[in-house]
mmCIF file with all atom_site columns, C-alpha atoms and ligand atoms in Angstrom:
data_model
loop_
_atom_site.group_PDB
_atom_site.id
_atom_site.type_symbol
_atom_site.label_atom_id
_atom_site.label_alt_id
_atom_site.label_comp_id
_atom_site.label_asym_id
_atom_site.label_entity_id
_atom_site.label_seq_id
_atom_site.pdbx_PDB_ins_code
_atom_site.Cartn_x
_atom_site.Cartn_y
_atom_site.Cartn_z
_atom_site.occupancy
_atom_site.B_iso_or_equiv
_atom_site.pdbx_formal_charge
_atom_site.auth_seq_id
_atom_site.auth_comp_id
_atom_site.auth_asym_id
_atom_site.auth_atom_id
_atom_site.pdbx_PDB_model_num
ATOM   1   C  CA  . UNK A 1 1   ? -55.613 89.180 -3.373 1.00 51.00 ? 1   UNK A CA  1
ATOM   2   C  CA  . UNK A 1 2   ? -54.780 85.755 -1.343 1.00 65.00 ? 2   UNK A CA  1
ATOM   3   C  CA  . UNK A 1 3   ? -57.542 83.454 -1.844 1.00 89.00 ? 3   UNK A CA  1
ATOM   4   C  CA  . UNK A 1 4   ? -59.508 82.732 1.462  1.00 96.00 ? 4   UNK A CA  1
ATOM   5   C  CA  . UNK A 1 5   ? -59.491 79.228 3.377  1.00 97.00 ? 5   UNK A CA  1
ATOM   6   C  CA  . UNK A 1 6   ? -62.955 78.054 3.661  1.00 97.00 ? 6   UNK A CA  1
ATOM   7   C  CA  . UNK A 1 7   ? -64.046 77.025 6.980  1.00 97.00 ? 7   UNK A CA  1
ATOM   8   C  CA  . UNK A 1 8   ? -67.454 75.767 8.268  1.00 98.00 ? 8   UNK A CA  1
ATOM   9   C  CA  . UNK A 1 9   ? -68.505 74.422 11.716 1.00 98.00 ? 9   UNK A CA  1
ATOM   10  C  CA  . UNK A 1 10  ? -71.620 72.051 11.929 1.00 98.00 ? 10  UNK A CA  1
ATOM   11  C  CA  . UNK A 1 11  ? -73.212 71.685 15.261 1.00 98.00 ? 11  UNK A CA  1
ATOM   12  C  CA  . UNK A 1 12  ? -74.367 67.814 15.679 1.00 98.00 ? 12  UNK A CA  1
ATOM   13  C  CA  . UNK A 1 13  ? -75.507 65.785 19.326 1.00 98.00 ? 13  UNK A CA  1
ATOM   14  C  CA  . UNK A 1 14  ? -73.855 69.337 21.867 1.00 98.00 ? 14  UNK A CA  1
ATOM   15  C  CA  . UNK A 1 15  ? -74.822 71.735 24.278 1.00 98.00 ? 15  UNK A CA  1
ATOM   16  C  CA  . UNK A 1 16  ? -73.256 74.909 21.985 1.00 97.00 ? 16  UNK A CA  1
ATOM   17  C  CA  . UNK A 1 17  ? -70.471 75.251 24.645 1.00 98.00 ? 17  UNK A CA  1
ATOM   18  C  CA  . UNK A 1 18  ? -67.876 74.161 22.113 1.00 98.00 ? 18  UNK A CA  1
ATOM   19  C  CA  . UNK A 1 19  ? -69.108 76.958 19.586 1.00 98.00 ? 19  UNK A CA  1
ATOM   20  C  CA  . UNK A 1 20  ? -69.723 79.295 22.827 1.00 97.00 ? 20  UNK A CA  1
ATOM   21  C  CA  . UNK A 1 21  ? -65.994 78.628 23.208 1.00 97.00 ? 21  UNK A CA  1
ATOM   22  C  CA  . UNK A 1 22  ? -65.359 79.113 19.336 1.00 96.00 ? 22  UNK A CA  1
ATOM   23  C  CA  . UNK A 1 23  ? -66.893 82.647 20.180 1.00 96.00 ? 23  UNK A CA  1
ATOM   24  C  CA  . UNK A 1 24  ? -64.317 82.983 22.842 1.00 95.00 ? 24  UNK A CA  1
ATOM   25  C  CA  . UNK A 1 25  ? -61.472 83.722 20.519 1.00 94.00 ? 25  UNK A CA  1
ATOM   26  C  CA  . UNK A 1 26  ? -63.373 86.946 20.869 1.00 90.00 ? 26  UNK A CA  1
ATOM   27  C  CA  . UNK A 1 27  ? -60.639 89.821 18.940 1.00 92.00 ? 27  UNK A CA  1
ATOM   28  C  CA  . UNK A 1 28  ? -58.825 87.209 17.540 1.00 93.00 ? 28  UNK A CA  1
ATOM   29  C  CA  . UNK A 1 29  ? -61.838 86.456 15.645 1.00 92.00 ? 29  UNK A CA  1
ATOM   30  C  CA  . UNK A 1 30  ? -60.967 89.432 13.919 1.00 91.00 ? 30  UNK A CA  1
ATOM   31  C  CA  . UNK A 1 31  ? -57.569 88.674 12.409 1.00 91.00 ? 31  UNK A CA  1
ATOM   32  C  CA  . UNK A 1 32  ? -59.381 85.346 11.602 1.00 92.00 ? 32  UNK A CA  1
ATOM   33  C  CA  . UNK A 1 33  ? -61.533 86.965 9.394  1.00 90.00 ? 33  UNK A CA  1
ATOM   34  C  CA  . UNK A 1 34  ? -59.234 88.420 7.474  1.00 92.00 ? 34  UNK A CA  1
ATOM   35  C  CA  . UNK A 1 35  ? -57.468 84.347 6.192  1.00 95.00 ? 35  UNK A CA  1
ATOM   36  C  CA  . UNK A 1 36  ? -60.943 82.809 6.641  1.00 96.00 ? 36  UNK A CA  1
ATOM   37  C  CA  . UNK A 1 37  ? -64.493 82.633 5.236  1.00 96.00 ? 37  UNK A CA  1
ATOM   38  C  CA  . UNK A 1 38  ? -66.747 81.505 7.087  1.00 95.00 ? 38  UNK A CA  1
ATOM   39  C  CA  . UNK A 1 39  ? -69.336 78.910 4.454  1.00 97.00 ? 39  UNK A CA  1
ATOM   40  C  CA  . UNK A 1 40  ? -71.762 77.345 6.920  1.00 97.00 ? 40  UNK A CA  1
ATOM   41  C  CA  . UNK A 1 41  ? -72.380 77.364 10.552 1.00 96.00 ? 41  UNK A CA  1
ATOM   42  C  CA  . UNK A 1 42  ? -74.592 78.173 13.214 1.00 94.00 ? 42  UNK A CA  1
ATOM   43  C  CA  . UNK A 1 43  ? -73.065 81.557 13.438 1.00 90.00 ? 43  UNK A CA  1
ATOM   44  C  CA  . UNK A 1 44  ? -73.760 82.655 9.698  1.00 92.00 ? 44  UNK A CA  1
ATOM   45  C  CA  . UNK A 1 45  ? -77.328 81.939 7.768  1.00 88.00 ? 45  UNK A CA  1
ATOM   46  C  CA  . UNK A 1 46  ? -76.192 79.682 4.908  1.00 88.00 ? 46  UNK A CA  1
ATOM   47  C  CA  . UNK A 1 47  ? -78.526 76.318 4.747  1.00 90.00 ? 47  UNK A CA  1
ATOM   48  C  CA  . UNK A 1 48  ? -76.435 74.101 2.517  1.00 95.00 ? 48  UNK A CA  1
ATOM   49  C  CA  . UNK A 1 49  ? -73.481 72.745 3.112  1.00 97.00 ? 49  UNK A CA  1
ATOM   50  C  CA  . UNK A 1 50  ? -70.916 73.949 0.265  1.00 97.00 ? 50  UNK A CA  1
ATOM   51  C  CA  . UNK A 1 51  ? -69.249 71.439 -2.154 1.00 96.00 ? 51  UNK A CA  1
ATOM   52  C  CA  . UNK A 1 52  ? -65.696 72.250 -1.359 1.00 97.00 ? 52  UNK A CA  1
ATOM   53  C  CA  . UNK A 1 53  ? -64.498 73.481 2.233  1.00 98.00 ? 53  UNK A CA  1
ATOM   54  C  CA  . UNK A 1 54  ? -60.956 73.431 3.376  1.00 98.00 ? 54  UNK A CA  1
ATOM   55  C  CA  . UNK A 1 55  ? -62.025 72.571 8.022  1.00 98.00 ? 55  UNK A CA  1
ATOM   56  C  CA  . UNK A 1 56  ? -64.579 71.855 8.920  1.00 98.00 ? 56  UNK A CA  1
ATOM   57  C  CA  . UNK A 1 57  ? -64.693 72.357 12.764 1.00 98.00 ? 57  UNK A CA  1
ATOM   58  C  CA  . UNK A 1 58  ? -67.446 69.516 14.518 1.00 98.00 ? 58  UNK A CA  1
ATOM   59  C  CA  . UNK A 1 59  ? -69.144 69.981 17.281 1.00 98.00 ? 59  UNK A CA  1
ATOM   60  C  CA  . UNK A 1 60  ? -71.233 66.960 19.037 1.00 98.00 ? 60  UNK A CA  1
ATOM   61  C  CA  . UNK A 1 61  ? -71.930 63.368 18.483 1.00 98.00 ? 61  UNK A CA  1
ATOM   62  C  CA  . UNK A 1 62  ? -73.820 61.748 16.127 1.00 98.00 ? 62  UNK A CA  1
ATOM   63  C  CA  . UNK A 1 63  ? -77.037 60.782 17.592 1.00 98.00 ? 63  UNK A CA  1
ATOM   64  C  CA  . UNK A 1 64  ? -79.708 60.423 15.081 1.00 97.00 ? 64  UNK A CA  1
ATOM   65  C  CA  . UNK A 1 65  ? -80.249 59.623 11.370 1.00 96.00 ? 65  UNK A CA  1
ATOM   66  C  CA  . UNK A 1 66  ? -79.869 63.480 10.749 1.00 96.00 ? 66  UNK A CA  1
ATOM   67  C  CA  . UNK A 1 67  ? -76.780 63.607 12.654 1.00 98.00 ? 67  UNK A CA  1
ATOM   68  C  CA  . UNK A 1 68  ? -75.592 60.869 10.273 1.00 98.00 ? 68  UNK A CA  1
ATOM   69  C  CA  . UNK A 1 69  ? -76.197 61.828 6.855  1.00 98.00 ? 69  UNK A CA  1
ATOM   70  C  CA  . UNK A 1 70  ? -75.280 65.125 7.534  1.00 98.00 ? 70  UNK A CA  1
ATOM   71  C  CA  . UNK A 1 71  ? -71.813 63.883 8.576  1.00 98.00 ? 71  UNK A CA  1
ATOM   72  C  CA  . UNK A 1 72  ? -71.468 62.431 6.105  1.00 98.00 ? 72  UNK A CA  1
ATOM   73  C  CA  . UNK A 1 73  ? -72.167 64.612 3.830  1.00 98.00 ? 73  UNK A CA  1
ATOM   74  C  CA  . UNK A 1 74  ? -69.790 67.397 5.290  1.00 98.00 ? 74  UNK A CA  1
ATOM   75  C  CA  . UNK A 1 75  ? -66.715 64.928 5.362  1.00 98.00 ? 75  UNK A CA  1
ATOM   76  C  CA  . UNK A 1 76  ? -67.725 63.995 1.310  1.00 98.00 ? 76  UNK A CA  1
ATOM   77  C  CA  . UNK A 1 77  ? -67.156 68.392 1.075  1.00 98.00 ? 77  UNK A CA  1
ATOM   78  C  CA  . UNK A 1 78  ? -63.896 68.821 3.510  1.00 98.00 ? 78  UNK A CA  1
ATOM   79  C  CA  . UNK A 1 79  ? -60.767 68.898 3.045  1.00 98.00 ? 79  UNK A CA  1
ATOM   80  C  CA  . UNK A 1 80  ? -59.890 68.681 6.866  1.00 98.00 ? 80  UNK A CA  1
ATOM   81  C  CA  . UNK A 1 81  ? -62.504 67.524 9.258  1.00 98.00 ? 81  UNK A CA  1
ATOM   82  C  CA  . UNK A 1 82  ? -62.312 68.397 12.958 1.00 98.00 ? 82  UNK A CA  1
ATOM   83  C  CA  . UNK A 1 83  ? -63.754 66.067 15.863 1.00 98.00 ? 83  UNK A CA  1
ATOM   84  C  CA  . UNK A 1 84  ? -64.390 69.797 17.976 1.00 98.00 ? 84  UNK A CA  1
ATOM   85  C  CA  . UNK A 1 85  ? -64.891 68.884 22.043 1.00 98.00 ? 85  UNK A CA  1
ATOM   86  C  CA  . UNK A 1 86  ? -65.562 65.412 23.802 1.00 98.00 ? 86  UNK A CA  1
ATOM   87  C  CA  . UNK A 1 87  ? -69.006 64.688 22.738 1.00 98.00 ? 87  UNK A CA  1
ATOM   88  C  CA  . UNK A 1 88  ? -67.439 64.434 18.964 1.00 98.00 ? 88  UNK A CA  1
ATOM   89  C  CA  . UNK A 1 89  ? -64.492 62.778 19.872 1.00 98.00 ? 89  UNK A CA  1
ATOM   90  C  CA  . UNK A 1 90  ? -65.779 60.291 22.364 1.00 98.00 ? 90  UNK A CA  1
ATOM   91  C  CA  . UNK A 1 91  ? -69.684 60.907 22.752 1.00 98.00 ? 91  UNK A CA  1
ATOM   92  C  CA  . UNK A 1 92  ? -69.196 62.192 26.137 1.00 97.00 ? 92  UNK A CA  1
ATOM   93  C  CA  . UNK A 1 93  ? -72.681 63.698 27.630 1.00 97.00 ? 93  UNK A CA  1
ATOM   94  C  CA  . UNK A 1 94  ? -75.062 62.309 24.581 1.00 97.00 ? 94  UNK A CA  1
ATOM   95  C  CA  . UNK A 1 95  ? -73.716 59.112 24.816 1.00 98.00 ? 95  UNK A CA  1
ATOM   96  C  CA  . UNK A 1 96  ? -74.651 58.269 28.512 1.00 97.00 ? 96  UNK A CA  1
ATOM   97  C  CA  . UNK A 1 97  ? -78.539 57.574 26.956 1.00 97.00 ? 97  UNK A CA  1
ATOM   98  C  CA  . UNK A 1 98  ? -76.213 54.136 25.387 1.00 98.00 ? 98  UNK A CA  1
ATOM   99  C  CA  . UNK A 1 99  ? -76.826 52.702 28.584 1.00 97.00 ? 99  UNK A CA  1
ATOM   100 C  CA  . UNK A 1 100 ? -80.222 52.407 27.881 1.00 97.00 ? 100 UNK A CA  1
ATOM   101 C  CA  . UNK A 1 101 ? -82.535 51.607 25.443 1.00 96.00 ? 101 UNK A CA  1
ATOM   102 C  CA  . UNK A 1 102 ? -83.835 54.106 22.840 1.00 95.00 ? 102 UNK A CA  1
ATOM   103 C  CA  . UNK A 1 103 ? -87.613 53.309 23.532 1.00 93.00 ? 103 UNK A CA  1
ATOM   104 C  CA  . UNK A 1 104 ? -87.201 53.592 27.297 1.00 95.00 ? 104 UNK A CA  1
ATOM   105 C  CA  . UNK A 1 105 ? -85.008 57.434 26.707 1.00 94.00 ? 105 UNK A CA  1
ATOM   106 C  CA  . UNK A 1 106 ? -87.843 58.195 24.615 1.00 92.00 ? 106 UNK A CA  1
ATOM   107 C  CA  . UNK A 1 107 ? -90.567 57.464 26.769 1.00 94.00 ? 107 UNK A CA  1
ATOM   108 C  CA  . UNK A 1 108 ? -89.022 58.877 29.673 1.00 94.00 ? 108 UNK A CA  1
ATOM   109 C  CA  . UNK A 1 109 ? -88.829 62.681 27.301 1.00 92.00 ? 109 UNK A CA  1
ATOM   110 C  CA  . UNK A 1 110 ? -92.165 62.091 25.627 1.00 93.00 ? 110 UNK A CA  1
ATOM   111 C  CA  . UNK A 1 111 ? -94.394 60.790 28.316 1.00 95.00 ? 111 UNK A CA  1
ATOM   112 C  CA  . UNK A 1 112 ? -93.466 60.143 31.530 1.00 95.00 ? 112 UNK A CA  1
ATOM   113 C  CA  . UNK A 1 113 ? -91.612 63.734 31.769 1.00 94.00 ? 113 UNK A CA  1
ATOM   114 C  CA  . UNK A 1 114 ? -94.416 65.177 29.849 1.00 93.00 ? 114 UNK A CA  1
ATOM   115 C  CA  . UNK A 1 115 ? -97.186 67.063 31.734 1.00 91.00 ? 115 UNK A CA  1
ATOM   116 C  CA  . UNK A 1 116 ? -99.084 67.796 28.214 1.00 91.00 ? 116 UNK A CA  1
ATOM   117 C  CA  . UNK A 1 117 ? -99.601 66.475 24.626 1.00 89.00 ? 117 UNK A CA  1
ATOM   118 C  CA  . UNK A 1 118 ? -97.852 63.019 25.730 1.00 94.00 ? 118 UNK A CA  1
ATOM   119 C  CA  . UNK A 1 119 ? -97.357 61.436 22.072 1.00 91.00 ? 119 UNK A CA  1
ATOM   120 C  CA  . UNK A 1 120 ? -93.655 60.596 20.249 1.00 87.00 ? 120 UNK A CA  1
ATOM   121 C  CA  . UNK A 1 121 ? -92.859 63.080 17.713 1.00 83.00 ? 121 UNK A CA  1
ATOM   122 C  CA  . UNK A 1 122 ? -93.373 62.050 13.956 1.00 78.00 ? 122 UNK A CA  1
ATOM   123 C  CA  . UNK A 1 123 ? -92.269 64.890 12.592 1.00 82.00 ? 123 UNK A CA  1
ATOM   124 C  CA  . UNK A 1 124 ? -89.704 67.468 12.532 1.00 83.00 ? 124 UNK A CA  1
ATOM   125 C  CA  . UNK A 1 125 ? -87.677 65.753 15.632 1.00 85.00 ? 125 UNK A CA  1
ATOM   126 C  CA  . UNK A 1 126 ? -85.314 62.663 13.755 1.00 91.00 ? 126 UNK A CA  1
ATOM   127 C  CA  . UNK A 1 127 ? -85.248 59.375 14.686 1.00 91.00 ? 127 UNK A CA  1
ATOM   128 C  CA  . UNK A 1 128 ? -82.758 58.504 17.164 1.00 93.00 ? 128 UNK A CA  1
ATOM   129 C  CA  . UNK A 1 129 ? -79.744 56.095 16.189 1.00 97.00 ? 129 UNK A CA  1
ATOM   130 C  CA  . UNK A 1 130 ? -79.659 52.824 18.884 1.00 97.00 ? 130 UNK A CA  1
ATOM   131 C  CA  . UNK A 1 131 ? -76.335 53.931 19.980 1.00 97.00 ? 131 UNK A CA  1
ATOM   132 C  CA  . UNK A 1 132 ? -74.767 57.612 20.212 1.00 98.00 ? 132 UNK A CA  1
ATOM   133 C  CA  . UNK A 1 133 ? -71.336 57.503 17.871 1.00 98.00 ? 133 UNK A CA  1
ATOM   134 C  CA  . UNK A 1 134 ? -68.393 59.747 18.528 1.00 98.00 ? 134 UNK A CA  1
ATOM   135 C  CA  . UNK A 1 135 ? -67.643 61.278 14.670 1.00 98.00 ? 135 UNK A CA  1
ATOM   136 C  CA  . UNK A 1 136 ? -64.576 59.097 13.875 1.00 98.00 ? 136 UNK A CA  1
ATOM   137 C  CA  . UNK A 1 137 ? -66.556 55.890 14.266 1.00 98.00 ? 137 UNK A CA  1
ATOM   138 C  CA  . UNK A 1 138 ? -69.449 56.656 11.116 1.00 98.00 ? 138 UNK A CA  1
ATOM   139 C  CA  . UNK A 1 139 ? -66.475 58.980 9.038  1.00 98.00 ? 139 UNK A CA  1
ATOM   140 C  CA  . UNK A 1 140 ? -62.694 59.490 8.946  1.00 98.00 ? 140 UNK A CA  1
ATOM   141 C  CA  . UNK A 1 141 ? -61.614 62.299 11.378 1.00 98.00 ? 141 UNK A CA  1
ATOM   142 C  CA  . UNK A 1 142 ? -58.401 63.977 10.705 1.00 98.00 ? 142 UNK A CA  1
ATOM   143 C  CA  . UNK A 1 143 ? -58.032 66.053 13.753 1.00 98.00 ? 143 UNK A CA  1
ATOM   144 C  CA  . UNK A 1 144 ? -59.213 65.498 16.959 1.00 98.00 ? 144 UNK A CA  1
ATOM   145 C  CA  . UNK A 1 145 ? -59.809 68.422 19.718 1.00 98.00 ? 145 UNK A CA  1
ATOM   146 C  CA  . UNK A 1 146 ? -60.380 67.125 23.307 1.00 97.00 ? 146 UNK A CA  1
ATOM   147 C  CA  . UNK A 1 147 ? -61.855 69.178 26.262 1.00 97.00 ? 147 UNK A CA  1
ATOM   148 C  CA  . UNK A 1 148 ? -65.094 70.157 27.500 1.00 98.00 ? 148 UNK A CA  1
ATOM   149 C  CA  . UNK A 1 149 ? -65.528 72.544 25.602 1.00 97.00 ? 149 UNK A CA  1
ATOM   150 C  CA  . UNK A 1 150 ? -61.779 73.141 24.301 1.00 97.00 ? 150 UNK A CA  1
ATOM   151 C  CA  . UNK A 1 151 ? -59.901 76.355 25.505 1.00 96.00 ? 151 UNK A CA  1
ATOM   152 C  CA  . UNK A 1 152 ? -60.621 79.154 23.038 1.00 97.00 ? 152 UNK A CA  1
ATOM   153 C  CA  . UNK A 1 153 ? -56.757 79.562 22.687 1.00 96.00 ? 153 UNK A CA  1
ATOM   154 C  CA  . UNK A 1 154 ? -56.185 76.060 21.816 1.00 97.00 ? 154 UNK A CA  1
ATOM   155 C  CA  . UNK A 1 155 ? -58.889 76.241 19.030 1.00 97.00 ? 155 UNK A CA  1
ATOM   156 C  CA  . UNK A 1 156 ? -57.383 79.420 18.086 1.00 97.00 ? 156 UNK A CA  1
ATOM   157 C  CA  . UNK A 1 157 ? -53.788 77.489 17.472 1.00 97.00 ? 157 UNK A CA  1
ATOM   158 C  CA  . UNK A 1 158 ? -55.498 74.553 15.832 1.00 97.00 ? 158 UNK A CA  1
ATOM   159 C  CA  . UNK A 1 159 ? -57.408 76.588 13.746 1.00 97.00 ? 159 UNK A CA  1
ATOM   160 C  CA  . UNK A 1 160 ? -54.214 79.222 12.827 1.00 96.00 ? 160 UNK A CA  1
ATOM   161 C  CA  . UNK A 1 161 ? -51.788 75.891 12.453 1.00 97.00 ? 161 UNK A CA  1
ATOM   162 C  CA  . UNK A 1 162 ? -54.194 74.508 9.597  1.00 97.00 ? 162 UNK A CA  1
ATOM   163 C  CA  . UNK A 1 163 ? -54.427 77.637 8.131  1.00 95.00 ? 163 UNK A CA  1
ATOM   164 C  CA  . UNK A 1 164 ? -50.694 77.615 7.676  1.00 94.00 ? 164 UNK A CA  1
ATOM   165 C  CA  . UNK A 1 165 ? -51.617 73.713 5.932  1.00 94.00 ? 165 UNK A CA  1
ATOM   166 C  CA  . UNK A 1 166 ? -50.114 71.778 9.021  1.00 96.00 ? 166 UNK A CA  1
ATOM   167 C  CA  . UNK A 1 167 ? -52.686 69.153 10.777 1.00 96.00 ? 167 UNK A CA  1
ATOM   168 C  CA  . UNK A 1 168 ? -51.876 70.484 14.632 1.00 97.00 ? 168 UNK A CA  1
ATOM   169 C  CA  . UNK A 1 169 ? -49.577 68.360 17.463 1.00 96.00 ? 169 UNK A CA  1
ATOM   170 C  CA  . UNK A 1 170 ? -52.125 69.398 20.552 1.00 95.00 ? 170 UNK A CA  1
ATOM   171 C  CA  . UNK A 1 171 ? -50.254 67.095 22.675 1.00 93.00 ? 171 UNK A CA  1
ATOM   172 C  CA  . UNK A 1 172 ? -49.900 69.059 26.026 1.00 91.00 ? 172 UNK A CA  1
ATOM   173 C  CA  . UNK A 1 173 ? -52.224 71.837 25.211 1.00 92.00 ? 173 UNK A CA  1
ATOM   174 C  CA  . UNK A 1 174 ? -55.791 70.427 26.156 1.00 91.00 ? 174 UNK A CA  1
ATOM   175 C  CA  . UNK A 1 175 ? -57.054 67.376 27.656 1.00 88.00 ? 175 UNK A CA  1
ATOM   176 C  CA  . UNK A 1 176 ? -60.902 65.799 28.603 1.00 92.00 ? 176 UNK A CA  1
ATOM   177 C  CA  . UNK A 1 177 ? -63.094 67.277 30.791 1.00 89.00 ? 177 UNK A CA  1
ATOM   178 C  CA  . UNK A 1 178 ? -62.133 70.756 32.317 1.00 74.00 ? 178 UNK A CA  1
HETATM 179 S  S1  . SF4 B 2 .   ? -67.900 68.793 24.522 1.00 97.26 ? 201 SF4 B S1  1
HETATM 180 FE FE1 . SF4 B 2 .   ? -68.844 69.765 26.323 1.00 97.26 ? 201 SF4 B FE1 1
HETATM 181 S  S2  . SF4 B 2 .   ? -69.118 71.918 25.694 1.00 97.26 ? 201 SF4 B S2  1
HETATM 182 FE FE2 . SF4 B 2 .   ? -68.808 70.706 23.781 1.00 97.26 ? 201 SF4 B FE2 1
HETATM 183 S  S3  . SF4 B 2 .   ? -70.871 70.179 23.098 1.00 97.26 ? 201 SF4 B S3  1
HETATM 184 FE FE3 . SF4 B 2 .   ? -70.149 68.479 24.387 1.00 97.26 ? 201 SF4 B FE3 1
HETATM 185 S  S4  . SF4 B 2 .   ? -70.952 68.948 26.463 1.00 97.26 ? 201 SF4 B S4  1
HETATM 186 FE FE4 . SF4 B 2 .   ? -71.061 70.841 25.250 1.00 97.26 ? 201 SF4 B FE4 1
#
């Protein structure tokens, strides 16, 4: 029996579209299944991130202290770590709030768009970095996935070419936005 990669995907500072797109691969997902397991992710209902994963696949910036030590505690656990969409590689949508101060996008959720229970959160919700940090700029990033989300068919080949132990040449096959 040939030993299974292990593959996570950790959902950071993102809308979901890039795991929405993950989804996407839709019966390919299948044949996936048979070369992967599938360790931690939104998709699956394991809580702790395992010790020794082969991809990691990451989806949004990092935005708050959470954000942060849990990136950094997948890329101390991964052999390969994916920057998965624009908001990881660049900071895209989350990082538009660096134009402003963190007090003032604060105020602006917790009170002045609040019709009830106007108060900051103490609990539960983390505290916000100052500035939202595309992945490669708090850990080292091995590949890096553009698009908005990323075409399912170019994860698919990224995904299949690491499987196979090569990092993947994406020139030409997705691009920013969409
Ligand atoms: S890159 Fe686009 S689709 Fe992916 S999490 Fe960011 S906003 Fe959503």
């Amino acid at each position: 029996m040939t030993t299974k990669a292990k593959v996570a995907t950790v959902w950071l500072d993102g809308c979901s579209g890039c795991h929405m797109s993950f989804l996407d691969m839709d019966e390919r997902l299948v044949g996936l299944a048979d070369k992967i397991e599938l360790v931690y992710s939104p998709l699956v209902d394991n809580k702790v991130f395992p010790d020794d994963v082969d991809v990691t696949l990451v989806e949004g910036a990092v935005s708050s202290e959470d954000d942060l030590a849990k990136i950094r505690k997948v890329r101390a656990h991964t052999k390969v770590l994916v920057s998965l969409g624009d908001c990881a590689v660049t900071g895209n949508v989350p990082a538009m709030r660096n134009h402003f101060d963190t007090i003032d996008v604060t105020n602006r959720a917790y009170f002045e768009n609040a019709a009830l229970q106007q108060q900051l959160p103490c609990e539960v919700v983390p505290k916000l970095l100052d500035r939202v940090r595309p992945v490669h700029e708090v850990v080292k990033v091995d590949v890096h996935i553009p698009g908005c989300p990323p075409p399912a068919d170019v994860i698919h080949f990224a995904v299949a070419e690491m499987l196979e132990g090569r990092l993947p040449d994406l020139t030409g096959k997705t691009r920013f936005g969409m």
